[in-house]
Amino acid sequence: MTPPRRTKKPVPDGPPAIAEPAATTPLSDVVDIYSTELFLNRELTWLEFNRRVLREAEDERTPLLERVKFTAIVSGNLDEFFMKRIGGLKQQVGAGIQNLTVDGRTPRQQIEECYAVVRELGERKRQVFGEILTLLRPAGIHILGYSELTSRERKELRSYYVRNIFPLVTPQSIDPAHPFPFISNLSLNLLVTLRYPREREVSLARVKVPVGAGIPRFLQVGEKDRFVPLEEVMQHNLDLLFPEMEVAACEFFRVTRNSNTERNEEQADDLLAMIESELQDRRFAPIVRLEVAAGMGPVHRGMLAAELELNEAADVFEVEGMLALRDLFEIAGLGYPELRDPPHHPVDHPRLMTDRNIFHVIRDAGSILLQHPYDSFATSVERFLYEASEDPKVRAIKMTLYRTAIDSRIIDCLVNAAGNGKQVAVAVELKARFDEAANIRLAERMEEAGIHVTYGVVGLKTHCKVILVVRQDYDGLRRYVHIGTGNYHPGTARIYSDLGLLTSDDTIGEDATELFNYLTTGYTPRRNYRKLLPAPKHLKKALLAKIQREAEHHSEENPGLIQFQMNALEDADIVAALYSAARRGVQVDLIIRDSCRLRPGVPGLSETVRVISVVGRFLEHARIYYFRNGGAEEYYIGSADAMKRNLEYRVEVLAPVEAPELRKEIRTIIDVHLYDRRSAWDMQPDGTCRQRVPGEGDDPRGSHEILIALAEKRHKAGTRLKKKKARGHVRRNTR
């Protein structure tokens, strides 16, 4: 198989304030809107987001198993933070880079400040996990130490271990005759100190805990929900591995490796082969963090740090209690409905509660706004693709693919379409972080089915979420388009809060055609977009122009208003433009999930700016851009955050939402978030956040609960309308 080439382009009161470089001038007196004092640090505000997530684990209002889930989320987030962000900063330090960020920090300063926050988060995480363990017991869920088991339970557990896990365990000696063993990323390990009876000399062995591939971290004891961590079972059955030897000590440790192993793709002849090589590099990438269980001896701790080439004082994190709490997802998934949020079942969109061809629905009744996970992904996006694959009038399907499930129905539909003789083209992003291997397999499967697979544009990640369907309608070819804020992934569509637009708008269809021509050729000359705002060519310029226009239109009689909802606000030029607009008096509302460089509420600078963050049962993932524009309002949705990487180094798309009824839906979403008194946090000028507290008469529900209720209300209204139409149809046919 010859792979296609990537085309070339010509806490409330709790958390400490984020540390700031010394400022000599009050912020309100700073004239230069690019001055370092005016910008918060990306890494530190991202860690602040994890404080908010951890607060959900601490909050007694959160159901108990949801608290377990949030504890696991924070642990997984911090793992990724070290792999991606700390790994990248360490590479800069190693290369001698001293360049300052826009907030005035060197790479080394950022690492040191991040480490201080991570250690504080680790202590809070340990405390909340201990509280949760105590609360789980009366509910019937026990995470036990091996010493808490009866002799009978130990015997049963040993028997299970011997039958189902022990054959997978491989001890490795650590001595002059054996090189220090390879330690895989995020693996949990036992460091075992051994000696022969009646001998003083000791030896060391490393044993990997084989979690994954069907092996759980928590082994069930008996028929009730009583669990013991696998590493403790292994620790107390080491005689199976080392018969006739004495175990002098058994200590736990875990490593995290750098995931930044990207190569220069412009020099690659075969991008697929290059990505496969990068994945191999990542396996052996430098280690950036060593976690050790409390009590590890200083000699062993120093030995591990030296062998792993780490700074013992800085890069070694001692953990009281269990390591790798991300595995608590196993416990969070136990079937106790009374310990969870009320069940949520996505509903059919009211406009799609019909057996009519979906393309007729879109063409006749106009564009449709999808709200996931409230609206069903299966009966909207997947249905759109399925009907496109089966409809004999559909001539072509073009799609971008960043992340999806390996067994996704999305891929099945595309393969089916190709089998039905339709032209199918897919732009696959091979460099989607941590999904590279899956995307390589999907690309190969699609190619084998006759699908035209491309890998986007050299030097740019294809991050936009677009489907273009070309159909032979009665009056000629017509384009039908889906543009979304989230991935075409049925799993994340159930837990991420996202938006999507289904439309047959002629101009958007023409723009989407231009976009796919760019993705498959890389050529940029004379590509004109009349409605879509694509990055990297147009989007940033357009956003800056719209922010400036809002400032120019602002007056007491006609006040300006800018409202953004996104994952992160990081681009310095966008932040500076918002400062300029705020100084002119424009009201700026920012709903930012995690990183935010802008300081809100600074007198004379950003006192008309408020930044809120919503943390709840779903992960906020939608991107919305709103401009009042002197009364000629503009609403955009799409894939792009206001980050330098998205605006300058990725292919992104924002689409206008023009139908009044759809704008009303987006207005509701924005307002629900802005007035949330349960799950919203207000950012302070120093970058910390304060959680809102419901007052008397306030709705005690969070944004997600309110939006669930609104979706169910829309669904019920749609059901009534469908029944009413059905009765009318019956009456007409019986006259």
PDB file of N, CA and C in Angstrom, residues 64 74 82 90 130 312 452 523 645 650 682 699:
ATOM      1  N   LEU A  64     -21.516  10.672  45.759  1.00  0.00           N
ATOM      2  CA  LEU A  64     -20.276  10.059  46.223  1.00  0.00           C
ATOM      3  C   LEU A  64     -19.437   9.446  45.099  1.00  0.00           C
ATOM      4  N   VAL A  74      -8.801  14.424  37.980  1.00  0.00           N
ATOM      5  CA  VAL A  74      -7.664  15.275  38.338  1.00  0.00           C
ATOM      6  C   VAL A  74      -6.357  14.505  38.178  1.00  0.00           C
ATOM      7  N   PHE A  82       2.064  16.577  32.904  1.00  0.00           N
ATOM      8  CA  PHE A  82       3.496  16.287  32.938  1.00  0.00           C
ATOM      9  C   PHE A  82       3.976  15.779  31.588  1.00  0.00           C
ATOM     10  N   LYS A  90      10.658  21.100  29.873  1.00  0.00           N
ATOM     11  CA  LYS A  90      11.961  20.490  30.139  1.00  0.00           C
ATOM     12  C   LYS A  90      12.808  20.426  28.865  1.00  0.00           C
ATOM     13  N   GLY A 130      -9.020  10.135  51.113  1.00  0.00           N
ATOM     14  CA  GLY A 130      -9.213   9.505  52.418  1.00  0.00           C
ATOM     15  C   GLY A 130     -10.625   9.698  52.936  1.00  0.00           C
ATOM     16  N   GLU A 312      16.580  14.633  41.924  1.00  0.00           N
ATOM     17  CA  GLU A 312      15.843  14.032  43.031  1.00  0.00           C
ATOM     18  C   GLU A 312      15.058  15.066  43.827  1.00  0.00           C
ATOM     19  N   HIS A 452     -10.693   7.897  -0.388  1.00  0.00           N
ATOM     20  CA  HIS A 452      -9.544   8.764  -0.653  1.00  0.00           C
ATOM     21  C   HIS A 452      -9.135   9.424   0.662  1.00  0.00           C
ATOM     22  N   TYR A 523      -3.022  24.236  -1.545  1.00  0.00           N
ATOM     23  CA  TYR A 523      -2.865  25.494  -2.272  1.00  0.00           C
ATOM     24  C   TYR A 523      -3.772  26.564  -1.677  1.00  0.00           C
ATOM     25  N   ARG A 645      -1.833  28.433  18.948  1.00  0.00           N
ATOM     26  CA  ARG A 645      -1.697  27.204  18.160  1.00  0.00           C
ATOM     27  C   ARG A 645      -2.907  27.010  17.259  1.00  0.00           C
ATOM     28  N   ARG A 650      -3.130  25.600  13.043  1.00  0.00           N
ATOM     29  CA  ARG A 650      -4.122  24.557  12.824  1.00  0.00           C
ATOM     30  C   ARG A 650      -5.117  25.003  11.757  1.00  0.00           C
ATOM     31  N   ASP A 682     -15.926  32.453  39.469  1.00  0.00           N
ATOM     32  CA  ASP A 682     -15.520  33.775  38.982  1.00  0.00           C
ATOM     33  C   ASP A 682     -14.014  33.940  39.136  1.00  0.00           C
ATOM     34  N   ASP A 699     -31.663  29.456  41.472  1.00  0.00           N
ATOM     35  CA  ASP A 699     -31.813  28.081  41.008  1.00  0.00           C
ATOM     36  C   ASP A 699     -30.623  27.272  41.525  1.00  0.00           C
TER      37      ASP A 699
END
